[in-house]
XYZ file of C-alpha atoms in Angstrom:
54
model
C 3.951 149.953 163.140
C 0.925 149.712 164.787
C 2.003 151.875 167.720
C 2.885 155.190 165.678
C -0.678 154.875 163.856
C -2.049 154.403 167.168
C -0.405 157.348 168.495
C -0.706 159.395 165.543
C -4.917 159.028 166.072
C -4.392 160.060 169.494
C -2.478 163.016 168.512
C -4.324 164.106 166.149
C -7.382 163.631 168.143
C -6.334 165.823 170.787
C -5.265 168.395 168.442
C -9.179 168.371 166.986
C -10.701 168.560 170.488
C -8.055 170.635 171.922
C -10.480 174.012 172.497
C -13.736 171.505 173.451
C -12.695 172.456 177.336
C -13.270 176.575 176.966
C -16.547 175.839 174.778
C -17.845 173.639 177.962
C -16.661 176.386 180.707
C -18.278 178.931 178.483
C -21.625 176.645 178.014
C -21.575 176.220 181.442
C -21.132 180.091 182.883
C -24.292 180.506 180.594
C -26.034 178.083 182.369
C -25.045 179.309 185.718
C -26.150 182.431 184.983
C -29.260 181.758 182.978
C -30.330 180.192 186.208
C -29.994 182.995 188.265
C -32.171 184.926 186.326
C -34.618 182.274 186.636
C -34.170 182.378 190.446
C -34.405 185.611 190.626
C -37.606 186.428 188.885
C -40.843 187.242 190.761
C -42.795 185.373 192.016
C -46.264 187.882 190.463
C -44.753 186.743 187.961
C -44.765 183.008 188.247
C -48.027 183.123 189.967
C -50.130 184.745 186.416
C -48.302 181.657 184.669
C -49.905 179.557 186.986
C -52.907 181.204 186.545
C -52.870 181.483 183.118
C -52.319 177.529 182.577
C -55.484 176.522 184.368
């Protein structure tokens, strides 16, 4: 008895987390390319910032 309610959890677990995989690729191609932009910017830029804080 135990065993099906143990396995019906799991099941049903998987079934409500089934999609969590595609959300964390997605979340993670964001990142990836959020910090190439960041790369990528100039450094005039990042210098006036620098500036600008002091």
């Amino acid at each position: 008895m135990r065993r099906k309610r143990w396995e019906s959890k799991i099941a049903q677990f998987s079934y409500d987390h089934r999609g969590i995989d595609n959300q964390l690729s997605r979340l993670q191609k964001s990142a990836g390319e959020l910090s190439k932009m960041l790369d990528n910017m100039s450094p005039k830029s990042k210098d006036k910032k620098e500036e600008n804080e002091k």
